[in-house]
mmCIF file with all atom_site columns, C-alpha atoms in Angstrom:
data_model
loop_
_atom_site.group_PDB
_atom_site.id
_atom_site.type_symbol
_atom_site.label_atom_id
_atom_site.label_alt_id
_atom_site.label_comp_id
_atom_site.label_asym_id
_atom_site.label_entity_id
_atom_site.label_seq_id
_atom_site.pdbx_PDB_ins_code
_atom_site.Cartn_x
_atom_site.Cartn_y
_atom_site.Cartn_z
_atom_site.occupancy
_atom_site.B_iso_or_equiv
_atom_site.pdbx_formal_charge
_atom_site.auth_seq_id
_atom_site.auth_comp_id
_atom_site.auth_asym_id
_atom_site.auth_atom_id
_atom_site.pdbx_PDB_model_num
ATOM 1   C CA . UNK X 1 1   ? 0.000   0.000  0.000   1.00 85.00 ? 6   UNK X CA 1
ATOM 2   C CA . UNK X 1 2   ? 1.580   3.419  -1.389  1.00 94.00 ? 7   UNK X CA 1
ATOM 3   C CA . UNK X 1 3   ? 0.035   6.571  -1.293  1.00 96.00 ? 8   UNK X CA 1
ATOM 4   C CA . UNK X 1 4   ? 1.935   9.895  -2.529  1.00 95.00 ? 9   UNK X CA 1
ATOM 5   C CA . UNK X 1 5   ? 0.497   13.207 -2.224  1.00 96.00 ? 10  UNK X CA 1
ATOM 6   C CA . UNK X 1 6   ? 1.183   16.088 -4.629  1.00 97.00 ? 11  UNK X CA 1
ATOM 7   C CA . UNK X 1 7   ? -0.225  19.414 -5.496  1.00 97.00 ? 12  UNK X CA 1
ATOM 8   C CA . UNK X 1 8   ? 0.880   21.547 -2.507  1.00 97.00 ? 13  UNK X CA 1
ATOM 9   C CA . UNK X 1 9   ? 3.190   24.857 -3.019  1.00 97.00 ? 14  UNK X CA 1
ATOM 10  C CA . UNK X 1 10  ? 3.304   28.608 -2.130  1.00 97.00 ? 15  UNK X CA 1
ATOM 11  C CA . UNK X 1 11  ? -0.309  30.450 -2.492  1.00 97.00 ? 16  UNK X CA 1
ATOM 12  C CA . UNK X 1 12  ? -1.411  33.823 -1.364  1.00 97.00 ? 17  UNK X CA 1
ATOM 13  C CA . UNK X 1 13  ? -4.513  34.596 1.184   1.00 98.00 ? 18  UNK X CA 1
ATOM 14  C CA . UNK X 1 14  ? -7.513  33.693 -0.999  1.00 97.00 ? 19  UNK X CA 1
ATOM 15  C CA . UNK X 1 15  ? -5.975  31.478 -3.562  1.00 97.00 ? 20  UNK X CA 1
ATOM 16  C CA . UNK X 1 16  ? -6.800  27.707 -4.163  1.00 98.00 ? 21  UNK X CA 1
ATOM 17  C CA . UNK X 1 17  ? -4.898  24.422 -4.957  1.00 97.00 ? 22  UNK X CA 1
ATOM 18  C CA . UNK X 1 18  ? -5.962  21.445 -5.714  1.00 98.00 ? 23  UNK X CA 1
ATOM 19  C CA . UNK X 1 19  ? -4.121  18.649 -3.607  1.00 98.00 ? 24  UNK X CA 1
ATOM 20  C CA . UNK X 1 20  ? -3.781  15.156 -5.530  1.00 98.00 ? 25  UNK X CA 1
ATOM 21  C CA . UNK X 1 21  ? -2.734  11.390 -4.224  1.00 97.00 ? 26  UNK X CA 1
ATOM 22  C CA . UNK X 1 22  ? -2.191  8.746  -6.568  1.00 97.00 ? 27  UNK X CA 1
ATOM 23  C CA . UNK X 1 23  ? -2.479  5.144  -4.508  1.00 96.00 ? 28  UNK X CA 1
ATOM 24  C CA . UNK X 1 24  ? -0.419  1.628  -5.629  1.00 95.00 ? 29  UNK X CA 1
ATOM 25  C CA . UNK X 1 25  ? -1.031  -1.191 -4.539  1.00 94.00 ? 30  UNK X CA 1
ATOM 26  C CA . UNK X 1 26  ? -4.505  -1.104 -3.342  1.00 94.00 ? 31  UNK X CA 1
ATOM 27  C CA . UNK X 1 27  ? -7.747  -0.164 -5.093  1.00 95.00 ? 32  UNK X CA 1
ATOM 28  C CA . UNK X 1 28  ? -9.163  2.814  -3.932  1.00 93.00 ? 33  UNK X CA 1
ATOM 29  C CA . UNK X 1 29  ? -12.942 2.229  -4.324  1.00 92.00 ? 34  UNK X CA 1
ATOM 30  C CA . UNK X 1 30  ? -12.884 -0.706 -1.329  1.00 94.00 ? 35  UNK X CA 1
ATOM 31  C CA . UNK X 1 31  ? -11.164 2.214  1.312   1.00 96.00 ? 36  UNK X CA 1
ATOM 32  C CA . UNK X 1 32  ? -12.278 5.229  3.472   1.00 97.00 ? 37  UNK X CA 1
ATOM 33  C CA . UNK X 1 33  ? -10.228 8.126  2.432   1.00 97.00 ? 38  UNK X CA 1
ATOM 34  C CA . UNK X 1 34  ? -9.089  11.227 4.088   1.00 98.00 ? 39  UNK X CA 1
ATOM 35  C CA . UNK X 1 35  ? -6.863  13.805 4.151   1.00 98.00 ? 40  UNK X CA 1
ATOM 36  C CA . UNK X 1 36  ? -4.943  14.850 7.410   1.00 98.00 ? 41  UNK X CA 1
ATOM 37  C CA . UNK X 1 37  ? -2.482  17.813 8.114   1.00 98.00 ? 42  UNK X CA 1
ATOM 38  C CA . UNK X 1 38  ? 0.198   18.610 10.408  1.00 97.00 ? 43  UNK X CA 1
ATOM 39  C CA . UNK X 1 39  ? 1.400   22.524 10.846  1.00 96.00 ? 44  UNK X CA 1
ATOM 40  C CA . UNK X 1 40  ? 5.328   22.757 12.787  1.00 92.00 ? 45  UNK X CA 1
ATOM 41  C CA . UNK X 1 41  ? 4.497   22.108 17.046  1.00 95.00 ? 46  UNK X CA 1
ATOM 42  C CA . UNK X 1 42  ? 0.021   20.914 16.500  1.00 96.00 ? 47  UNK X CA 1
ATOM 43  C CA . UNK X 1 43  ? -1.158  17.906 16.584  1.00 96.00 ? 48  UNK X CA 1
ATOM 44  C CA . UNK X 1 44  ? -2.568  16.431 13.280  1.00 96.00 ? 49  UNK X CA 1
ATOM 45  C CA . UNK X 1 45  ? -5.582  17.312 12.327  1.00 97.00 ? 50  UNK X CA 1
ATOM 46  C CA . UNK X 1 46  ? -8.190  15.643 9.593   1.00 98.00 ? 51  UNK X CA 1
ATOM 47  C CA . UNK X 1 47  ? -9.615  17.970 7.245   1.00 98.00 ? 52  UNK X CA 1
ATOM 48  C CA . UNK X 1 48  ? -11.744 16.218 5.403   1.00 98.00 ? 53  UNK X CA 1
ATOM 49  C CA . UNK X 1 49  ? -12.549 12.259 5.432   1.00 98.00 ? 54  UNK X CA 1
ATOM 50  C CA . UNK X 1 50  ? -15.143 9.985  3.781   1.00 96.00 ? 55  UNK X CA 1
ATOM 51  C CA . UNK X 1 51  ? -15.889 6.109  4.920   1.00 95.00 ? 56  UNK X CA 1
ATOM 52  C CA . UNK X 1 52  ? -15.529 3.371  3.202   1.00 94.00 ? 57  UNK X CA 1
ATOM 53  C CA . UNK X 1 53  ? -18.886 3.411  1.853   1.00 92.00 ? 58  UNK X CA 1
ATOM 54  C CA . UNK X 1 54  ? -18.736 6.445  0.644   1.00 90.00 ? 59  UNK X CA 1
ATOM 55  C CA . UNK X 1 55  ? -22.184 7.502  2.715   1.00 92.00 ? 60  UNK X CA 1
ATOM 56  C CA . UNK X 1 56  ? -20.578 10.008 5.183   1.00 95.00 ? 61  UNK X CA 1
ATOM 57  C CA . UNK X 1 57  ? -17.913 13.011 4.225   1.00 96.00 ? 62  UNK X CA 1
ATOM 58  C CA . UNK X 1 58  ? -16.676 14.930 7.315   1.00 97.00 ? 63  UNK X CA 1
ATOM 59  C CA . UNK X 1 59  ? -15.009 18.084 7.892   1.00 97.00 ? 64  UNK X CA 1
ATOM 60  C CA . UNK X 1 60  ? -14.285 20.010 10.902  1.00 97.00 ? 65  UNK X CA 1
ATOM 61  C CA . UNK X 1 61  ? -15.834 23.470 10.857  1.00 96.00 ? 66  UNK X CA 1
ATOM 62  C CA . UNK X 1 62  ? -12.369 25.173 10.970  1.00 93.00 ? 67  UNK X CA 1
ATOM 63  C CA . UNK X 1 63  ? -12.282 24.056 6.710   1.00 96.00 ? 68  UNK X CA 1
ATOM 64  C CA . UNK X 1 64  ? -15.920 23.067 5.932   1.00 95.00 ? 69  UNK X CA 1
ATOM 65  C CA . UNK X 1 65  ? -17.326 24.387 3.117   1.00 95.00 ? 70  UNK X CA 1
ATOM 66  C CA . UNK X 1 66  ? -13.231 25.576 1.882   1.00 98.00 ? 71  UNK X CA 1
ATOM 67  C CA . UNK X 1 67  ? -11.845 21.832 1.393   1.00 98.00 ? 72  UNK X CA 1
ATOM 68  C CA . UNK X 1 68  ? -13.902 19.924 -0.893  1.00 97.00 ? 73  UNK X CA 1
ATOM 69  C CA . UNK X 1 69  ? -12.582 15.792 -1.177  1.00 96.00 ? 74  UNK X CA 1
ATOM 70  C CA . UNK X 1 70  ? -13.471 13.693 -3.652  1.00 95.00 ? 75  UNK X CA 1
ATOM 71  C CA . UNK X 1 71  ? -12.310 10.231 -5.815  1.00 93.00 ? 76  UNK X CA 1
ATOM 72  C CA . UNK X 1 72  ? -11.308 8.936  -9.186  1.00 94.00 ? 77  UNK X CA 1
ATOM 73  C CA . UNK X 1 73  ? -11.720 5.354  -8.486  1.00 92.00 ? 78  UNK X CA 1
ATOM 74  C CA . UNK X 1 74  ? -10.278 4.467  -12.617 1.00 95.00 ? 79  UNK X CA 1
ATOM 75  C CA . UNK X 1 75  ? -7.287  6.913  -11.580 1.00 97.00 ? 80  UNK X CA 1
ATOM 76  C CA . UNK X 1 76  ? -7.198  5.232  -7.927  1.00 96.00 ? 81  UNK X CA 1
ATOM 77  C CA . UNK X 1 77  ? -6.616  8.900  -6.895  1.00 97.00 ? 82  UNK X CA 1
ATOM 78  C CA . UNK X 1 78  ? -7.733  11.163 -4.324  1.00 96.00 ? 83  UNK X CA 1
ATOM 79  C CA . UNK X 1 79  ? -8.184  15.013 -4.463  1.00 97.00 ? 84  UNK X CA 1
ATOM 80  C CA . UNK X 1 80  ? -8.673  17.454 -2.196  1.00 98.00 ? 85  UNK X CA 1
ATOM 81  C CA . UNK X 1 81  ? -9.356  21.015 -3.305  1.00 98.00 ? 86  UNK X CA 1
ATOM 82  C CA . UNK X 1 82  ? -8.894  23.975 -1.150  1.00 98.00 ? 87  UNK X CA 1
ATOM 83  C CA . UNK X 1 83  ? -10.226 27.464 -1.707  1.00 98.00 ? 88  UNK X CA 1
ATOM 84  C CA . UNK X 1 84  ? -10.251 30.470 0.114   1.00 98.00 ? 89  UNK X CA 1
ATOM 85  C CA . UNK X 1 85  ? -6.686  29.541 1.757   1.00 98.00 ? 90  UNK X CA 1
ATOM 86  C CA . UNK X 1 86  ? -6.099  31.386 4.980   1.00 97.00 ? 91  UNK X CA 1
ATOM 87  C CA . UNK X 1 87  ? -2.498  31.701 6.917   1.00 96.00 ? 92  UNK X CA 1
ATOM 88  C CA . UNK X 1 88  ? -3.829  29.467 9.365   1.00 96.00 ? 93  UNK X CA 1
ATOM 89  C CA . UNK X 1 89  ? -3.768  26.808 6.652   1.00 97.00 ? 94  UNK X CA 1
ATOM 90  C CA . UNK X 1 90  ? 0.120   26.213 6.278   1.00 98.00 ? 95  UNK X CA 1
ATOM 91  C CA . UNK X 1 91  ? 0.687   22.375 7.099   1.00 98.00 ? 96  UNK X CA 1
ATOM 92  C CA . UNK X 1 92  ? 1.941   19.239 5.611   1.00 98.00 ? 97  UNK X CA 1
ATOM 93  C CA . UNK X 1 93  ? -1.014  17.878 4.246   1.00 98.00 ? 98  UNK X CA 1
ATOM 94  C CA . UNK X 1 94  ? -1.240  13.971 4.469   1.00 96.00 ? 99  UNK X CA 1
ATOM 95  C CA . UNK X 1 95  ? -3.695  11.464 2.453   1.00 97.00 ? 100 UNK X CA 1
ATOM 96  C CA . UNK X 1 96  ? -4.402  8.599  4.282   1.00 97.00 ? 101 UNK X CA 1
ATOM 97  C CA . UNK X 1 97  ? -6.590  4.894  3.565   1.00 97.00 ? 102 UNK X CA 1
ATOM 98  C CA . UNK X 1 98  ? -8.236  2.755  5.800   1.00 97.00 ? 103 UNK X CA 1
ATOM 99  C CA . UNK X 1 99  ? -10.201 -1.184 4.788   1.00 95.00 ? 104 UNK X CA 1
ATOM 100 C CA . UNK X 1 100 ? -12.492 -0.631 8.128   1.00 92.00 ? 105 UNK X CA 1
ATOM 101 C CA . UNK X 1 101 ? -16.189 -0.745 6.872   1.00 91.00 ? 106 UNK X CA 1
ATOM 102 C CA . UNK X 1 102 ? -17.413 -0.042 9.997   1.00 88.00 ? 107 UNK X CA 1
ATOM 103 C CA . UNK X 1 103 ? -16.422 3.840  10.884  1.00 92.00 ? 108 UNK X CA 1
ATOM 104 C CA . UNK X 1 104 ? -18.118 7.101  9.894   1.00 95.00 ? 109 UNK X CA 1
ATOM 105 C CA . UNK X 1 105 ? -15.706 9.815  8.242   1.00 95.00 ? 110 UNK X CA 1
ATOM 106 C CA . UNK X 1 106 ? -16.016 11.478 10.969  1.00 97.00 ? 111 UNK X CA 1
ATOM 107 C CA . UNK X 1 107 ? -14.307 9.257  13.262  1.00 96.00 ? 112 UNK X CA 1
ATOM 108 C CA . UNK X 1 108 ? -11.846 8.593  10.506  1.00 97.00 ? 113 UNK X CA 1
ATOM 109 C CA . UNK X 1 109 ? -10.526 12.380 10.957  1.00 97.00 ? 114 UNK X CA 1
ATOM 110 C CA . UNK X 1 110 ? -10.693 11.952 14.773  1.00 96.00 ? 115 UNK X CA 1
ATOM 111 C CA . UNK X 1 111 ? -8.587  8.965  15.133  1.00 96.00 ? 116 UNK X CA 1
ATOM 112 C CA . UNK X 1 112 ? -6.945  8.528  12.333  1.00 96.00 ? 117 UNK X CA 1
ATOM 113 C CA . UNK X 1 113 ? -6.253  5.776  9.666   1.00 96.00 ? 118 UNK X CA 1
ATOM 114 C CA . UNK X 1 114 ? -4.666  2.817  8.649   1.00 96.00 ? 119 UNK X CA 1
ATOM 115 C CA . UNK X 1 115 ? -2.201  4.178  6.024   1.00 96.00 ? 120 UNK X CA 1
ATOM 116 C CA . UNK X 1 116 ? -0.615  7.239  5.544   1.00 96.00 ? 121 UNK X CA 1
ATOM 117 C CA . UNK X 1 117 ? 1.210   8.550  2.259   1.00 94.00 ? 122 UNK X CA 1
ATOM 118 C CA . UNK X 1 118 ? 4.177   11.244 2.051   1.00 92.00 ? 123 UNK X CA 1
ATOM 119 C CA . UNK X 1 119 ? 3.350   14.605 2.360   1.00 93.00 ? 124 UNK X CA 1
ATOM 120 C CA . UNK X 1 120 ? 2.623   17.891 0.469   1.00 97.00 ? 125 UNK X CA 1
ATOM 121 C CA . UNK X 1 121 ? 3.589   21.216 1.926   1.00 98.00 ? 126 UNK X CA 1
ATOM 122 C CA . UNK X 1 122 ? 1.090   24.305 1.528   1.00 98.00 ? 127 UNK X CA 1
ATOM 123 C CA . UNK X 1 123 ? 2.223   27.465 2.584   1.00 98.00 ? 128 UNK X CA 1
ATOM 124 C CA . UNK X 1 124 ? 0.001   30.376 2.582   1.00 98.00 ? 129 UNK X CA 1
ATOM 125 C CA . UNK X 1 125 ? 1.397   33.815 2.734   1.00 96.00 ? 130 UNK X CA 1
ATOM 126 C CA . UNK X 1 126 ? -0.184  36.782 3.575   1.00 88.00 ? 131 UNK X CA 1
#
């Protein structure tokens, strides 16, 4: 199981990018997805994660309705497109996989997942 994140880069206050994660080894369509980031001395947060059923998308209120996730299960790649960047959104941003069946994305960003990829850096100046 491989995941590698790309996408990520220098952006000014109210830009967009869109974040991409090609997996290997695994078919995306039978996973929960998410994507997770990590700014220098936090904790990691998940910004956005749907089950494996693809019934529930989550997103804490700190992104929702900026970070938009979504699938191409014939690419076996996962996106994740941000808008509206704000300073406060500098991290490493992480994709991540998990086989469970049983959780809700929301509990996926809470706890975690089974696999992580490589990171992307976004930095958003000001």
């Amino acid at each position: 199981v491989q995941l590698q994140a790309s996408g990520g880069g220098l952006v000014q206050v109210g830009g967009s990018l869109r974040l991409s994660c090609v997996a290997s080894g695994f078919a995306l369509a039978d996973y929960a997805i998410g994507w997770f980031r990590q700014a220098p001395g936090k904790e990691r947060e998940g910004v956005s994660c749907i089950n494996r059923r693809g019934t529930d998308i989550y997103s804490p209120d700190s992104v929702k309705g900026r970070f938009t996730i979504s699938r191409d299960n014939v690419k076996n790649t996962i996106y994740l497109q941000i808008d509206s960047l704000k300073p406060e959104d500098t991290a490493n941003y992480y994709c991540a996989a998990d086989p469970r069946p049983v959780y809700s994305g929301r509990y996926h960003c809470e706890n975690g997942m089974r696999y992580f990829g490589k990171g992307t850096q976004v930095t958003v100046s000001s």
